[in-house]
Coordinates of C-alpha atoms and ligand atoms in Angstrom, one line a residue:
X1035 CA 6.8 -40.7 11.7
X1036 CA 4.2 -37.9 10.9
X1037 CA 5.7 -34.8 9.7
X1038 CA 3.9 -31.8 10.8
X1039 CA 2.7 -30.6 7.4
X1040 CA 0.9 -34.0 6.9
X1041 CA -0.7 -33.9 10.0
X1042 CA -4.8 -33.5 9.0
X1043 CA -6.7 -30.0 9.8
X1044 CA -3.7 -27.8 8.4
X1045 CA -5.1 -25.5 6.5
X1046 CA -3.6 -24.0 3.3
X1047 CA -3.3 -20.5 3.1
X1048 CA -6.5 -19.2 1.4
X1049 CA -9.2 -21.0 4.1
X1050 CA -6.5 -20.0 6.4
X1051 CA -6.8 -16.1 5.4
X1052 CA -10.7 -16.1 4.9
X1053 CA -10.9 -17.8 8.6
X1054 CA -8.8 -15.0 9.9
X1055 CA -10.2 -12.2 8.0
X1056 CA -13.8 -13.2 9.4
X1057 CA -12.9 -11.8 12.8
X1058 CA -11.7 -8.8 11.6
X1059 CA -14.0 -5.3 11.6
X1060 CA -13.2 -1.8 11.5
X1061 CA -15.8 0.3 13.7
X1062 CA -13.7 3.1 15.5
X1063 CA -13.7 6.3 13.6
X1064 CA -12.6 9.7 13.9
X1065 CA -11.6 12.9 12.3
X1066 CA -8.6 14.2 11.7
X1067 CA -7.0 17.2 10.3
X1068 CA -6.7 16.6 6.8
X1069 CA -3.0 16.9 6.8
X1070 CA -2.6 14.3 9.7
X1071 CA -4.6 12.1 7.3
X1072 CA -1.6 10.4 5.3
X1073 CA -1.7 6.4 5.1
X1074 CA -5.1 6.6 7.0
X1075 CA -8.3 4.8 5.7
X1076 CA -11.6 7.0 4.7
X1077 CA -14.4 6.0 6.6
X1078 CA -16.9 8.2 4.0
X1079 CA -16.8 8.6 0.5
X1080 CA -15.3 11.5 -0.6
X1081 CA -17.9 13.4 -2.6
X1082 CA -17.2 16.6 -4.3
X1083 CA -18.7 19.9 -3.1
X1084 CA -18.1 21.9 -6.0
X1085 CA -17.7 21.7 -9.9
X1086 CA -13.6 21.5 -10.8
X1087 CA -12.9 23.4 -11.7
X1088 CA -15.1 26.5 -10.5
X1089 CA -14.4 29.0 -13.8
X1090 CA -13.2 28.5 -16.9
X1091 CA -9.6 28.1 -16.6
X1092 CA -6.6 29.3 -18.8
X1093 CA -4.1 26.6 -19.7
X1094 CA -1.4 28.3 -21.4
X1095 CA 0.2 32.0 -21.0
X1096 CA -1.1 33.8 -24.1
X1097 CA -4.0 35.9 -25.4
X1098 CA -7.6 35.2 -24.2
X1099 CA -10.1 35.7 -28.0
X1100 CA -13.3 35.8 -29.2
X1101 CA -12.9 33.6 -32.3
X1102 CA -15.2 35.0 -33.9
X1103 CA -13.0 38.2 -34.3
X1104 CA -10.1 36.2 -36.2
X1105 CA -9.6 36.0 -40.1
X1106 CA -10.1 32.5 -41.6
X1107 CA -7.5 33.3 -43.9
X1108 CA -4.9 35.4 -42.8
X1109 CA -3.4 36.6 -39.4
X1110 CA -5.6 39.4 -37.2
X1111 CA -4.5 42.2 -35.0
X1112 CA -6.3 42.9 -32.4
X1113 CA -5.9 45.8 -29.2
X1114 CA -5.2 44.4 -25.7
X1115 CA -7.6 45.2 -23.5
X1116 CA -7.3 43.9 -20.0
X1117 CA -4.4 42.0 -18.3
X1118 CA -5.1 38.8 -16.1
X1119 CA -3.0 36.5 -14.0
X1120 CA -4.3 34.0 -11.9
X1121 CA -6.1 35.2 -8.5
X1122 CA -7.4 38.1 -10.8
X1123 CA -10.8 39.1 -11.5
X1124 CA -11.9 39.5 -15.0
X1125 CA -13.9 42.2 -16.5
X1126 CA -16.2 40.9 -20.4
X1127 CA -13.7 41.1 -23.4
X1128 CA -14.3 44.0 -25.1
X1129 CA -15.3 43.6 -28.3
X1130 CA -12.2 43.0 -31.3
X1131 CA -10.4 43.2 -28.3
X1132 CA -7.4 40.5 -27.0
X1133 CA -7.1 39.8 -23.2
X1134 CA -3.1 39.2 -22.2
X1135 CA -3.6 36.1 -20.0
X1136 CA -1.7 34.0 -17.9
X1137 CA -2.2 29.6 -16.6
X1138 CA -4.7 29.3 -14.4
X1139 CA -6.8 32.8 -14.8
X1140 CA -10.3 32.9 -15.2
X1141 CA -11.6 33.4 -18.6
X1142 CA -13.0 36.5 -19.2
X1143 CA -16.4 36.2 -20.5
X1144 CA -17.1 37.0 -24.2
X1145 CA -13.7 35.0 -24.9
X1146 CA -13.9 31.1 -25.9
X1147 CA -10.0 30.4 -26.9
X1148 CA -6.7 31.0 -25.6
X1149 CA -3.7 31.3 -28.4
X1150 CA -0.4 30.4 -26.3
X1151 CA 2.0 33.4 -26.8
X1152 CA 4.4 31.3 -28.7
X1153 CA 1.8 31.4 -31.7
X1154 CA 1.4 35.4 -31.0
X1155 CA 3.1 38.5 -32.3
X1156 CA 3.0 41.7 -29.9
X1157 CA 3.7 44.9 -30.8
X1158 CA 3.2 47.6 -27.8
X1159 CA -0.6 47.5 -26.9
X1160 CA -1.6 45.0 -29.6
X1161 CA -1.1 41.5 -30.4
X1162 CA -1.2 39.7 -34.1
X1163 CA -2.9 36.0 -33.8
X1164 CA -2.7 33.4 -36.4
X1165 CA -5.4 32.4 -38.6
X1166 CA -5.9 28.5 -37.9
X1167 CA -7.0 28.5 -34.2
X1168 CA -8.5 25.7 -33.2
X1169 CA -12.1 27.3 -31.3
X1170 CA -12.6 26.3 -27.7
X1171 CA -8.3 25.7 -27.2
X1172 CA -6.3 25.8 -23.8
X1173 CA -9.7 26.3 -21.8
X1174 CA -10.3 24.2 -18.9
X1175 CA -14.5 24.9 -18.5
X1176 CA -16.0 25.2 -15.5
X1177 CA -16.8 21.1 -13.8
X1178 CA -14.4 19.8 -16.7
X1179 CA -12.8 17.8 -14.1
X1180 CA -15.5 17.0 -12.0
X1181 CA -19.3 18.0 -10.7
X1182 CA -20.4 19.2 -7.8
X1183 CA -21.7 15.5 -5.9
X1184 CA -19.3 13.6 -7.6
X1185 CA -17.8 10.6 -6.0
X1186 CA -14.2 11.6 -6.0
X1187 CA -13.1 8.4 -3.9
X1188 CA -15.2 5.8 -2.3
X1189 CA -14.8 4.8 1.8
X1190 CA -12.2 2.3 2.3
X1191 CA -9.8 4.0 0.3
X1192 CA -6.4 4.4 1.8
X1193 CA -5.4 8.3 1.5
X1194 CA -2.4 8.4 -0.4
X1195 CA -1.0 11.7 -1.9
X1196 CA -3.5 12.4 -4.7
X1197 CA -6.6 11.8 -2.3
X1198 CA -4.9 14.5 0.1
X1199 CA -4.3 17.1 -2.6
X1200 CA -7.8 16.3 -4.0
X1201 CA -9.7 16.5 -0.7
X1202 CA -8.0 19.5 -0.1
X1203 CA -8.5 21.1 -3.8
X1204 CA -12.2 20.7 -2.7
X1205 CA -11.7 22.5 0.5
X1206 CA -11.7 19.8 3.1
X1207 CA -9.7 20.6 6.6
X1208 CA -11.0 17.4 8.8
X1209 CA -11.6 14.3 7.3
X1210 CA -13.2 11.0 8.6
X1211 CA -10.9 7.9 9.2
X1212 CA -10.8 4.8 10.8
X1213 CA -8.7 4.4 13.8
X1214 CA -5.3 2.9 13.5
X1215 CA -4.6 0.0 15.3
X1216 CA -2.2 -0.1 18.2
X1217 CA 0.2 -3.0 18.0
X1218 CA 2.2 -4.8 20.9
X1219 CA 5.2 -6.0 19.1
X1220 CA 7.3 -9.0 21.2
X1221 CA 10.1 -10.7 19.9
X1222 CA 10.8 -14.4 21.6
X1223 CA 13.5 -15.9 22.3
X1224 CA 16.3 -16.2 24.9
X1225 CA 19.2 -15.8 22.2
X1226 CA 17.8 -12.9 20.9
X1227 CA 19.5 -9.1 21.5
X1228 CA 19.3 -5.8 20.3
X1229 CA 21.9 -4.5 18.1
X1230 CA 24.2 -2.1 20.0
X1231 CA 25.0 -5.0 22.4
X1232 CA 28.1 -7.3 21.4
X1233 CA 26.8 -11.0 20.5
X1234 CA 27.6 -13.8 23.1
X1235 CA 28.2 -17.6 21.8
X1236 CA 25.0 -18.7 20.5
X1237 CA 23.1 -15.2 20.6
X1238 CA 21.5 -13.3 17.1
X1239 CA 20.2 -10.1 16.5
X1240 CA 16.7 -9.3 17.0
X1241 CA 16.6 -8.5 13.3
X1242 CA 12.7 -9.6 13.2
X1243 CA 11.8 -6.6 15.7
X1244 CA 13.0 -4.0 12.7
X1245 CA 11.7 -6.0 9.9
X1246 CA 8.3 -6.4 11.7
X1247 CA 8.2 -2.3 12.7
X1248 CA 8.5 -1.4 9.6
X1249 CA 5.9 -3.7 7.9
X1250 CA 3.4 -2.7 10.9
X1251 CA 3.9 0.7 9.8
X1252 CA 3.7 0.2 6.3
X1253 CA 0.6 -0.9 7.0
X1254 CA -0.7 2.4 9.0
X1255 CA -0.2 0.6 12.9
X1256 CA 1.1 2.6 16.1
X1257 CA 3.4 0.3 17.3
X1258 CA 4.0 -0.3 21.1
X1259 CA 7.3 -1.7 21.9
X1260 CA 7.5 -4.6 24.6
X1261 CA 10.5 -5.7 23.1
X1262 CA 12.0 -9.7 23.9
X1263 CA 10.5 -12.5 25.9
X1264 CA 12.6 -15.0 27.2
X1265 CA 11.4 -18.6 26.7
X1266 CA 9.6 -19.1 29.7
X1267 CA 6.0 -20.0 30.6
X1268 CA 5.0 -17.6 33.2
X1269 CA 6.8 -14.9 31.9
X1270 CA 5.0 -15.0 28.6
X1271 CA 1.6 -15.2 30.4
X1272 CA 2.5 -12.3 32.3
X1273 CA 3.8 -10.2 29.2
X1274 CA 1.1 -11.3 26.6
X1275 CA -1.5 -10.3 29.4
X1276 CA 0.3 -6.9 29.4
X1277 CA 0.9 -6.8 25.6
X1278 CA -3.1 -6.9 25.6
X1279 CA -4.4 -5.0 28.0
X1280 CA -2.5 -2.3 26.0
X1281 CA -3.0 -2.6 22.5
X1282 CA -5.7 -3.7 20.0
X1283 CA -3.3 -6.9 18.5
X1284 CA -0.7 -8.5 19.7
X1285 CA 1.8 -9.4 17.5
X1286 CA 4.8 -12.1 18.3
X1287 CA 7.6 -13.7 16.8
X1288 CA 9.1 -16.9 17.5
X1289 CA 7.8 -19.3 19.7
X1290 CA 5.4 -20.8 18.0
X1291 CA 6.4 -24.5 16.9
X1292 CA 6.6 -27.6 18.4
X1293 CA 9.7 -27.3 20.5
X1294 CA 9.8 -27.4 24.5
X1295 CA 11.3 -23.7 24.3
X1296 CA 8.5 -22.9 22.9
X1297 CA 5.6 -21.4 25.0
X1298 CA 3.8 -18.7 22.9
X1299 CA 1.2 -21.0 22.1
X1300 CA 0.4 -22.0 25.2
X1301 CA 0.5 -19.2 27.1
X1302 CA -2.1 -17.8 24.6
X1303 CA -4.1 -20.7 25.1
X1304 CA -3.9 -19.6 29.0
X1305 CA -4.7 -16.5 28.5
X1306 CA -7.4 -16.7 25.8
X1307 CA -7.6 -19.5 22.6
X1308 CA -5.8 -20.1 19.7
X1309 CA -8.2 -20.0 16.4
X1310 CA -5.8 -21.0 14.1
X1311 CA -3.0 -22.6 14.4
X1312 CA -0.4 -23.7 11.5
X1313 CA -0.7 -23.1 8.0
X1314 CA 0.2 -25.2 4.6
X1315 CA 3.1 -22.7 3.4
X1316 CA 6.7 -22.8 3.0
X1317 CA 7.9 -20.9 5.1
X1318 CA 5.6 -19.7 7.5
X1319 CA 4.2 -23.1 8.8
X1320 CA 3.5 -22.7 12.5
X1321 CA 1.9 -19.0 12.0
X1322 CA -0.8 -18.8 14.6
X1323 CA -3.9 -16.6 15.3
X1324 CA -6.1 -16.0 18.1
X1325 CA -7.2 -13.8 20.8
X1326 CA -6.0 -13.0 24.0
X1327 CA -8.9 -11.1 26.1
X1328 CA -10.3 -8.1 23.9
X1329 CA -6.8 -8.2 21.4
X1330 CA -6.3 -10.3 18.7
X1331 CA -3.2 -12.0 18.5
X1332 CA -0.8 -12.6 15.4
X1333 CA 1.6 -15.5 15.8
X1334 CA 4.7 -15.3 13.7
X1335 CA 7.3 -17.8 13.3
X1336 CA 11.0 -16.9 14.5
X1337 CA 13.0 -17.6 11.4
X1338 CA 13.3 -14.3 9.4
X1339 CA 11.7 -14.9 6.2
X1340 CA 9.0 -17.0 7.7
X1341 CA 8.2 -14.1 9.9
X1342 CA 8.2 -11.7 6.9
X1343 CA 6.1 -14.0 4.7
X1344 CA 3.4 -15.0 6.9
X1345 CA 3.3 -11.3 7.9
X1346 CA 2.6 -10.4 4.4
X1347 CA 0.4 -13.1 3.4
X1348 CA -1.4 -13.3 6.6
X1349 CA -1.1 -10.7 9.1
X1350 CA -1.5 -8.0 7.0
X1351 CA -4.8 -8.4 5.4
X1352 CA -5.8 -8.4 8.9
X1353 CA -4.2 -5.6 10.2
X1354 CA -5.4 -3.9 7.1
X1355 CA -9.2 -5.4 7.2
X1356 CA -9.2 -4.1 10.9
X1357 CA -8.5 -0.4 9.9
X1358 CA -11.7 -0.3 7.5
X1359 CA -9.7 -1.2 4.0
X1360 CA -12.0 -3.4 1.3
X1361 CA -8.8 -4.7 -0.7
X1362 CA -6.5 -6.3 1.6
X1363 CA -5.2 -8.8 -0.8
X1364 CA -2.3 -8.8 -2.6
X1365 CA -2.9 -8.4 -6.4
X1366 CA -0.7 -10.7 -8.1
X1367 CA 1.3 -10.8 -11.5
X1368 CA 0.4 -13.9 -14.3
X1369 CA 4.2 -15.2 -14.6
X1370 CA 5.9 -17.8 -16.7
X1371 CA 9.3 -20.0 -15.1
X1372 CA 12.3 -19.7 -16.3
X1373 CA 13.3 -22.0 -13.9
X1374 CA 12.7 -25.7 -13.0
X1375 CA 12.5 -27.5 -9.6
X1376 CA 14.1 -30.7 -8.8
X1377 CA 11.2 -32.3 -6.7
X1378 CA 7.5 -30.8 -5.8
X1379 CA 7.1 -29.5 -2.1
X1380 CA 3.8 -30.8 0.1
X1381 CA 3.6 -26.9 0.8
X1382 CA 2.6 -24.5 -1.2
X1383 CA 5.9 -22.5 -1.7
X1384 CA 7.0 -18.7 -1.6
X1385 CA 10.1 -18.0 -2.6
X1386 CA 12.0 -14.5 -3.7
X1387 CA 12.3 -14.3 -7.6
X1388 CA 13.3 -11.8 -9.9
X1389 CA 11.1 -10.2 -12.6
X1390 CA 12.2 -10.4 -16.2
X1391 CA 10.0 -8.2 -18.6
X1392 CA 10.1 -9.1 -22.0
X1393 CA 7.4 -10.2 -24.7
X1394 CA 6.2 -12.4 -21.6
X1395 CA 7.1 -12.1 -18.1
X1396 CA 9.3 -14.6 -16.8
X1397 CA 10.8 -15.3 -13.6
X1398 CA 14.2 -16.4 -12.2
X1399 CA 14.6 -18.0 -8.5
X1400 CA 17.6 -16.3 -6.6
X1401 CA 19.8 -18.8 -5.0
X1402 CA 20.5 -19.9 -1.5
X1403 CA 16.8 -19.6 -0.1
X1404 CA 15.9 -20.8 3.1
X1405 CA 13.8 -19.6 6.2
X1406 CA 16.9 -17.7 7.7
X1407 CA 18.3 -15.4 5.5
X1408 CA 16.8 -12.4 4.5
X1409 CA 19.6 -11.4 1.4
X1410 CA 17.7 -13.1 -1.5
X1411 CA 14.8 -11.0 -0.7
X1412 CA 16.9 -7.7 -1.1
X1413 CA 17.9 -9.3 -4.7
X1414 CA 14.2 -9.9 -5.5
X1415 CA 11.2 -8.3 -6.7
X1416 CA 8.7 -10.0 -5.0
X1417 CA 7.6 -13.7 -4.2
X1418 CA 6.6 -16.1 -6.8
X1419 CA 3.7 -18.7 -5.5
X1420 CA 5.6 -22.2 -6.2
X1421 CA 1.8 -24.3 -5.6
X1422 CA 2.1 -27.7 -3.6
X1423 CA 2.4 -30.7 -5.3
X1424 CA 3.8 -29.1 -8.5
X1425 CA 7.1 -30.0 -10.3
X1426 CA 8.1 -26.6 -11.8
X1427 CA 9.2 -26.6 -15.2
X1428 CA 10.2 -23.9 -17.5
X1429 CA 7.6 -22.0 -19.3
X1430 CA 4.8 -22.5 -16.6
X1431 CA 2.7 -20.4 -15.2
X1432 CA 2.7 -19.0 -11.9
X1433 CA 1.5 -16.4 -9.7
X1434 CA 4.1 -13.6 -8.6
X1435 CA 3.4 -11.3 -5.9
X1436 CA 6.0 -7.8 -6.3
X1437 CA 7.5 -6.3 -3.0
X1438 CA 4.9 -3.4 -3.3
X1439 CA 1.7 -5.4 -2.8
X1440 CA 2.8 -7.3 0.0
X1441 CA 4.0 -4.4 2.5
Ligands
LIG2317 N1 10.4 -30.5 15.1 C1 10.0 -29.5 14.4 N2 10.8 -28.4 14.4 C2 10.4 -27.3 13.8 C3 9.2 -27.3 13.0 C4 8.4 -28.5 13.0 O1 7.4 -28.6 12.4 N3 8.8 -29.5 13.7 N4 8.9 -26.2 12.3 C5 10.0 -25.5 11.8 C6 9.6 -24.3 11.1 S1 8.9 -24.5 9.6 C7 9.8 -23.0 11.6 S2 9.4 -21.7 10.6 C8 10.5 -22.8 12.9 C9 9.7 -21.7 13.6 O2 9.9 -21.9 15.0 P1 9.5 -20.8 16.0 O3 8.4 -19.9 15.5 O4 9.2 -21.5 17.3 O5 10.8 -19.9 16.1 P2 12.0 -20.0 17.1 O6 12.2 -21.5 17.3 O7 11.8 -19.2 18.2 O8 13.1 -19.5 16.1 C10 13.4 -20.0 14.9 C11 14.7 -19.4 14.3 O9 14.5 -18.1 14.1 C12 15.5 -17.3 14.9 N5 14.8 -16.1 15.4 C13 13.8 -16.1 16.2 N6 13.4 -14.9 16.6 C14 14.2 -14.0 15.9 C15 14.3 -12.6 15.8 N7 13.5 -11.8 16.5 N8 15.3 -12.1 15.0 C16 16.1 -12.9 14.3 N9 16.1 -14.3 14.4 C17 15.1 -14.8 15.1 C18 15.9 -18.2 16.0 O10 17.1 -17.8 16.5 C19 15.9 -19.5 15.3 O11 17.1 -19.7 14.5 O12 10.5 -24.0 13.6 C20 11.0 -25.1 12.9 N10 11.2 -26.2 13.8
MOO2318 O1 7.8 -22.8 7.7 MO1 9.4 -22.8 8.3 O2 9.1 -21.2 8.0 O3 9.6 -23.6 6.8 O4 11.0 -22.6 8.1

C-alpha cells in the first residue's frame, strides 16, 4: 500500500516555499502616522534629511575649552564665562575663558574639547582643568552620526523600535508602509470548542485558533475571526466563500488530509483551485495552498504542532512576502547533535530541541514529540531540521531554527 509521503509530485519544502512565494506581491501602500507605524513594512527607504547630529554635541557634564588655552605641563585655571544646558543657545568662548556645560548642549564655537567635571576643580567663578586632555574629547561633531541623504534604512525593512526613534530623530510624522493583510482565520472541525465551554466526550479545545492569532499577528496581519467550521461540504463552501470575500488570505486549520471528514480541500477546489497541495515534512504533510476568488488561501493541518510548523515554515514567508518584506526566511543556526536517531524518516523532520552553547553548539531533542502536543515546544528553543533520509548520529551537523526567527 502507498503511503502518502511516497506518493510522486510531493514536494519537499524548499520547491514547496519558492512555488508559494511566487504568487506573492506587496503593491498596496499607504501612510501612516509615524507612531501607528510599529511592526509595519517601509515601502521607501528611509533617507536622512539632515546631518546627525545638527551641532556639535556635548557628551559629558563638564567645562567646554579651547585647548589651546591649557598648560602641557601642569593644571590651568581658567574664568567661566557662559553657562549651557541643552536647548540653550551658545554665544563664541571668550578667550582663556571655560564654558560650564551640560550632555547634549551645543558647543560653543571657539571651544574644541569638553573636560567631564569629575577631571575639574571649581572654585566660585573659575574652574582648574588638568593638563593631559585629550584635544577634540566628549564632542559629538556636527553629521558624526550620519549626513544629510544618507540611507538610514532601505524599503522592506520591518519598523521595529530603533527605525521609529530614528525616523522620528530626523523629523518624520507620516511614513509610507505597505498595507497589512487581513486574515480570515477558520478553525475545522466538529469536535472542536472554544475554551469557556465544558468539553463533551470526544470534544478538544480550539487551542489552534490562539496559537494561529498570535503567529498572524506576530507577523503584522489584522485578523478577522470566522471562528469553527463543522465538517461539512456545503457549509465550508459557504463559509470559505465568506471568509474571502472579506479578507485578503484565508487561513484554515484542519481539514486538509485524506479523510472523508475532511472537506477543506475540496471545497476550495469548488470555489477556486488548490496550487499546492502536501508537502515532504514531518509534521505538516498535508499543508495546502491556493486561492479562492481574489484571496489566497493557507491550508494548515489540524494537529497542533503541524499547524504551528507549517505556519512557520510556510505560511509565513507568505504572509510576510505579501506585506512588502525582502527577507522572509528564517535564518538558521549551524548546529552539531548531541543526540542520535534510531531509524532515518522519508520526511524531512522538525522537531523542538534545546540549545546548548559551549565551544560548539550542540543540540538536545526534548522527549515525547509528536504532532499533538504542544509542551515540548515550550521546553525548546527552536526547531532543529532532522533532513530525510538521514540517521542522526552525535556530532553531526544540522540546521537549527530558534523560536525568534520563525514567529
Ligand atoms: N490515512 C491518513 N490519515 C492521515 C494522514 C495521511 O496521510 N493518511 N495524514 C496525517 C497527518 S500527517 C496529519 S498532520 C493529520 C492532519 O489532518 P487534518 O489537517 O485533516 O486535521 P484534522 O483531521 O482535522 O485534525 C487532526 C487532529 O488535530 C486536532 N485538531 C484539529 N483542529 C484543531 C484545533 N483547532 N485545535 C486543537 N486541535 C485540533 C484534531 O482534533 C485531530 O486530533 O492527518 C493525519 N491523518
Ligand atoms: O504531518 Mo502530520 O503533521 O505528521 O502529523
Amino acid at each position: 500500500m502507498t503511503e502518502i509521503c511516497d506518493t510522486p509530485g510531493m514536494l519537499d519544502l524548499d520547491t514547496a516555499r519558492a512555488q508559494i512565494l511566487d504568487h506573492a506581491n506587496a503593491v498596496v501602500t499607504e501612510t501612516v502616522a509615524l507612531a501607528e507605524a510599529h511592526g509595519r513594512v517601509l515601502a521607501e527607504a528611509l533617507t536622512a534629511q539632515f546631518d546627525s547630529p545638527t551641532f556639535d554635541t556635548a557628551m559629558m557634564d563638564g567645562y567646554a575649552i579651547d585647548s589651546a588655552a591649557l598648560n602641557s605641563d601642569r593644571p590651568t585655571t581658567l574664568p567661566v564665562s557662559q553657562r549651557l544646558a541643552a536647548g540653550d543657545v551658545p554665544t563664541a568662548l571668550g578667550r582663556h575663558t571655560a564654558a560650564r556645560i551640560f550632555t547634549g548642549a551645543p558647543l560653543p564655537p571657539g571651544a574644541n574639547t569638553v573636560v567631564m567635571q569629575e577631571q575639574c576643580e571649581r572654585h566660585d567663578n573659575q574652574v582648574t582643568l588638568p593638563a593631559d586632555v585629550a584635544v577634540g574629547a566628549n564632542i559629538l561633531r556636527r553629521g558624526d552620526n550620519f549626513h544629510s541623504g544618507e540611507r538610514l534604512a532601505p524599503a522592506a525593512e520591518r519598523l521595529q523600535a530603533f527605525h521609529l526613534g530614528l525616523a522620528a530623530s530626523q523629523g518624520v510624522q507620516r511614513i509610507k508602509v505597505y498595507k497589512r493583510l487581513t486574515v480570515a482565520l477558520i478553525n475545522s472541525g466538529n469536535e472542536l470548542v472554544m475554551p469557556g465551554h465544558a468539553l463533551q466526550p470526544g470534544q478538544v479545545y480550539n487551542s489552534n485558533y490562539f496559537t494561529l492569532r498570535a503567529l498572524l499577528e506576530n507577523c503584522g496581519c489584522e485578523v478577522l475571526d470566522v471562528n469553527i467550521l463543522e465538517d461539512d461540504l456545503g457549509q465550508s463552501k459557504t463559509v470559505l466563500q465568506h471568509a474571502a470575500a472579506s479578507a485578503d488570505v484565508v487561513v484554515t486549520s484542519g481539514g486538509v488530509s485524506v479523510g472523508e471528514e475532511d472537506h477543506i480541500r475540496a471545497a476550495v477546489e469548488a470555489l477556486g483551485s488548490v496550487r499546492l497541495w502536501r508537502v515532504r515534512i514531518k509534521p505538516g504533510k498535508p499543508f495546502a495552498f491556493g486561492r479562492i476568488g481574489d484571496a489566497a488561501f493557507l491550508g494548515l493541518p489540524g494537529n497542533p504542532v503541524s499547524c504551528f510548523v507549517t505556519f512557520c515554515l510556510l505560511a509565513r514567508p507568505y504572509l510576510l512576502a505579501c506585506q512588502g518584506m525582502d527577507r522572509v526566511l528564517p535564518r538558521r543556526l549551524v548546529v552539531h547533535a548531541d543526540f542520535n536517531t534510531d531509524k532515518p524518516d522519508k520526511r524531512d523532520t522538525f522537531r523542538s530541541a534545546v540549545l546548548e552553547r559551549g565551544e560548539e553548539l550542540r543540540v538536545q531533542l526534548l522527549p515525547k514529540q509528536n504532532s499533538a502536543s504542544l509542551a515540548p515546544l515550550l521546553q525548546g528553543d527552536g526547531l532543529v531540521h532532522i533532513p530525510a533520509f538521514l540517521k542522526v548520529g552525535q556530532g553531526m551537523t544540522l540546521d537549527f531554527y530558534p523560536f525568534n526567527e520563525l514567529m
